Amino acid sequence: MTMKLYGGGISPNARKVRLVAAELGIPLEPVPLDMRRGDYRSSDYLAKNPNGKIPTIDDDGFVLWESGAILKYLAAKRPDGGLVPRDIKEQALLDQWLFWWTAHPEPALMQLVVERLMKPFLKQPSNDVMAREAEATLERFIPVLNQQLQGRDYVLGRLSLVDFAVAPWLEAAPRLGVDLTTRYPNLRTLLEKMRAKPYWNATE
Ligand SMILES: N[C@@H](CCC(=O)N[C@@H](CS)C(=O)NCC(=O)O)C(=O)O
């Protein structure tokens, strides 16, 4: 049975999943959810993901949420796919960058999604203080990634899950009122490399 992916559209977290699945040749059956219709909070969907967030996958009855966990699951299904290093120290570095990304830059970017996309979409007032705090967090942490990419093609040197966690957010950043690719040239180069993947546009 084809693996189902709940949620999609412009969500960078859902896009991570589509991109890794495409890189690994894992077919996905998209199950679109409409936030305005309340699909994220329907009892059927909350039974799969009690957070009422996307993405969630259903692999023949095995349900998994949290995009980072989903990426690791997909990679584990294709151990020869090359997206997780075999060496345990390199694996630990992959986890370091994945956890770092989801602990620091991503929540700040998510805050900007809430203030600058979701609230206007739902016709709710935005909170400028929260948005500025998110920008300050990005100012602190994004240079760390830019530095890591100095002299490297990808975050770990070779293509890995980390690049798929980061790149959809770099692409989404201008819509959130932050430009991470003009100010940080190594991030721009990374995004250009990811955009050159043959499946990039088809997974939008
Ligand atoms: N840490 C979660 C974040 C999931 C998340 O916040 N998804 C957003 C879309 S990118 C969402 O569902 N937002 C709706 C909401 O928060 O109600 C993951 O990586 O899967």
Coordinates of C-alpha atoms and ligand atoms in Angstrom, one line a residue:
M1 CA 0.0 0.0 0.0
T2 CA 1.3 3.5 -0.9
M3 CA 2.4 5.5 2.1
K4 CA 0.0 8.4 2.8
L5 CA 1.2 11.9 3.5
Y6 CA -1.3 14.1 5.3
G7 CA -1.0 17.8 4.7
G8 CA 1.0 19.6 2.0
G9 CA 0.6 22.9 0.2
I10 CA 3.2 25.5 1.1
S11 CA 4.1 23.9 4.5
P12 CA 7.9 23.6 4.6
N13 CA 7.6 20.7 7.1
A14 CA 5.5 18.7 4.6
R15 CA 7.8 19.7 1.8
K16 CA 10.8 18.2 3.6
V17 CA 8.9 14.8 3.5
R18 CA 8.0 15.1 -0.2
L19 CA 11.6 16.0 -1.1
V20 CA 13.2 13.2 0.8
A21 CA 10.7 10.7 -0.5
A22 CA 11.4 11.9 -4.0
E23 CA 15.2 11.6 -3.5
L24 CA 14.8 8.1 -2.2
G25 CA 12.2 7.0 -4.8
I26 CA 9.5 6.3 -2.2
P27 CA 6.0 6.9 -3.6
L28 CA 3.6 9.0 -1.5
E29 CA -0.1 9.4 -1.7
P30 CA -0.9 13.0 -0.8
V31 CA -3.9 13.5 1.5
P32 CA -4.6 17.3 1.4
L33 CA -6.0 18.9 4.5
D34 CA -7.8 22.3 4.5
M35 CA -7.0 24.3 7.6
R36 CA -9.8 26.8 7.0
R37 CA -12.3 23.9 6.8
G38 CA -10.9 22.7 10.2
D39 CA -9.4 19.5 8.8
Y40 CA -6.4 19.7 11.1
R41 CA -8.7 19.5 14.1
S42 CA -11.1 16.9 12.9
S43 CA -11.5 13.9 15.2
D44 CA -10.3 11.6 12.4
Y45 CA -7.1 13.6 12.0
L46 CA -6.5 14.2 15.7
A47 CA -6.6 10.4 16.1
K48 CA -3.6 10.3 13.9
N49 CA -1.8 13.4 15.1
P50 CA -3.1 14.7 18.4
N51 CA -1.1 17.9 17.9
G52 CA -3.4 18.9 15.0
K53 CA -0.3 19.7 12.9
I54 CA 1.1 18.5 9.6
P55 CA 2.9 16.5 8.3
T56 CA 1.8 13.0 9.3
I57 CA 2.4 9.8 7.4
D58 CA 0.5 6.5 7.4
D59 CA 2.6 3.7 6.2
D60 CA 0.2 0.7 5.9
G61 CA -1.2 1.5 9.4
F62 CA 2.0 2.8 11.0
V63 CA 1.3 6.4 11.8
L64 CA 4.2 8.9 12.4
W65 CA 4.3 12.6 13.0
E66 CA 7.2 15.1 13.5
S67 CA 8.9 15.9 10.2
G68 CA 12.4 15.0 11.5
A69 CA 11.3 11.6 12.7
I70 CA 9.5 11.1 9.4
L71 CA 12.7 11.9 7.5
K72 CA 14.7 9.4 9.5
Y73 CA 12.0 6.8 9.0
L74 CA 12.1 7.3 5.2
A75 CA 15.9 7.1 5.2
A76 CA 15.8 3.9 7.3
K77 CA 13.5 2.4 4.7
R78 CA 16.2 3.0 2.1
P79 CA 19.5 2.4 3.9
D80 CA 21.4 2.6 0.6
G81 CA 19.9 6.0 -0.2
G82 CA 22.9 7.7 1.2
L83 CA 21.1 10.3 3.3
V84 CA 22.3 9.1 6.7
P85 CA 26.0 8.5 7.1
R86 CA 27.1 4.9 8.1
D87 CA 29.8 6.1 10.5
I88 CA 28.4 6.6 14.0
K89 CA 30.2 9.8 14.6
E90 CA 28.9 11.2 11.4
Q91 CA 25.4 10.0 12.3
A92 CA 25.8 11.9 15.6
L93 CA 26.7 15.0 13.7
L94 CA 23.7 14.5 11.5
D95 CA 21.5 14.4 14.7
Q96 CA 23.4 17.4 16.1
W97 CA 22.4 19.5 13.1
L98 CA 18.9 18.1 12.8
F99 CA 18.2 18.7 16.5
W100 CA 19.9 22.1 16.4
W101 CA 17.8 23.2 13.4
T102 CA 14.5 22.1 15.0
A103 CA 15.5 23.6 18.4
H104 CA 16.6 27.1 17.2
P105 CA 16.0 28.4 13.7
E106 CA 12.9 26.4 12.8
P107 CA 10.7 27.5 15.8
A108 CA 11.7 31.1 14.9
L109 CA 10.7 30.6 11.3
M110 CA 7.5 28.9 12.5
Q111 CA 6.7 31.9 14.6
L112 CA 7.0 34.1 11.5
V113 CA 4.7 31.7 9.7
V114 CA 2.1 32.3 12.5
E115 CA 2.5 36.1 12.7
R116 CA 3.0 36.9 9.0
L117 CA 1.1 34.1 7.1
M118 CA -1.4 32.3 9.3
K119 CA -2.8 35.2 11.3
P120 CA -3.4 37.4 8.2
F121 CA -4.9 34.3 6.4
L122 CA -7.3 33.7 9.4
K123 CA -7.9 37.5 9.7
Q124 CA -6.4 37.6 13.2
P125 CA -4.2 40.5 14.5
S126 CA -0.4 39.8 14.2
N127 CA 2.0 40.3 17.2
D128 CA 5.0 42.4 16.0
V129 CA 6.9 41.8 19.2
M130 CA 6.8 38.1 18.7
A131 CA 7.9 38.5 15.0
R132 CA 10.8 40.7 16.0
E133 CA 11.9 38.2 18.7
A134 CA 11.8 35.5 16.0
E135 CA 14.0 37.7 13.7
A136 CA 16.5 38.2 16.6
T137 CA 16.7 34.4 17.1
L138 CA 17.5 34.0 13.4
E139 CA 20.1 36.7 13.6
R140 CA 21.8 34.7 16.4
F141 CA 21.7 31.2 14.9
I142 CA 21.7 31.5 11.1
P143 CA 25.3 32.7 11.0
V144 CA 26.3 29.4 12.7
L145 CA 24.9 27.5 9.7
N146 CA 26.4 29.8 7.2
Q147 CA 29.8 29.3 8.9
Q148 CA 29.3 25.5 8.9
L149 CA 28.7 25.6 5.1
Q150 CA 31.9 27.5 4.5
G151 CA 34.0 25.2 2.2
R152 CA 31.3 22.5 2.3
D153 CA 28.9 21.6 -0.5
Y154 CA 26.2 20.4 2.0
V155 CA 25.8 20.8 5.8
L156 CA 27.7 17.6 6.6
G157 CA 29.9 17.9 3.5
R158 CA 27.9 15.2 1.6
L159 CA 24.1 15.4 0.9
S160 CA 22.2 14.2 4.0
L161 CA 18.8 14.6 5.7
V162 CA 19.9 17.9 7.2
D163 CA 19.9 19.6 3.8
F164 CA 16.3 18.5 3.2
A165 CA 15.3 19.8 6.7
V166 CA 16.9 23.2 6.0
A167 CA 16.3 24.0 2.3
P168 CA 12.5 24.2 2.2
W169 CA 12.7 26.9 4.9
L170 CA 15.4 28.8 3.0
E171 CA 13.0 28.8 0.1
A172 CA 10.0 29.9 2.2
A173 CA 11.9 32.7 4.1
P174 CA 11.1 35.6 1.7
R175 CA 7.4 34.9 2.2
L176 CA 8.0 35.3 5.9
G177 CA 9.6 38.7 5.5
V178 CA 13.2 37.4 6.0
D179 CA 15.8 36.9 3.4
L180 CA 18.3 34.3 4.5
T181 CA 19.9 33.8 1.1
T182 CA 21.1 37.3 0.1
R183 CA 22.7 38.0 3.5
Y184 CA 24.2 34.5 3.9
P185 CA 25.9 33.4 0.7
N186 CA 26.6 29.9 1.8
L187 CA 22.9 29.3 2.4
R188 CA 22.2 30.7 -1.0
T189 CA 24.6 28.2 -2.6
L190 CA 23.0 25.4 -0.6
L191 CA 19.5 26.4 -1.8
E192 CA 20.7 26.6 -5.4
K193 CA 22.2 23.1 -5.2
M194 CA 19.0 21.7 -3.7
R195 CA 16.8 23.5 -6.3
A196 CA 18.9 21.9 -9.1
K197 CA 17.6 18.4 -8.0
P198 CA 15.4 17.0 -10.8
Y199 CA 12.4 16.5 -8.6
W200 CA 12.5 19.9 -6.8
N201 CA 9.8 21.7 -8.8
A202 CA 7.6 18.6 -9.1
T203 CA 7.4 18.3 -5.3
E204 CA 6.1 21.9 -4.8
Ligands
LIG1 N1 7.7 20.1 14.8 C1 6.7 19.8 13.8 C2 6.0 21.1 13.4 C3 4.8 20.9 12.6 C4 4.1 22.2 12.3 O1 4.1 23.1 13.1 N2 3.4 22.2 11.1 C5 2.7 23.4 10.7 C6 2.8 23.5 9.2 S1 4.4 23.8 8.6 C7 1.3 23.3 11.1 O2 0.7 22.2 11.0 N3 0.7 24.3 11.6 C8 -0.7 24.3 12.0 C9 -0.9 24.6 13.5 O3 0.1 24.9 14.2 O4 -2.1 24.6 13.9 C10 7.2 19.0 12.6 O5 8.4 19.2 12.3 O6 6.5 18.2 12.0

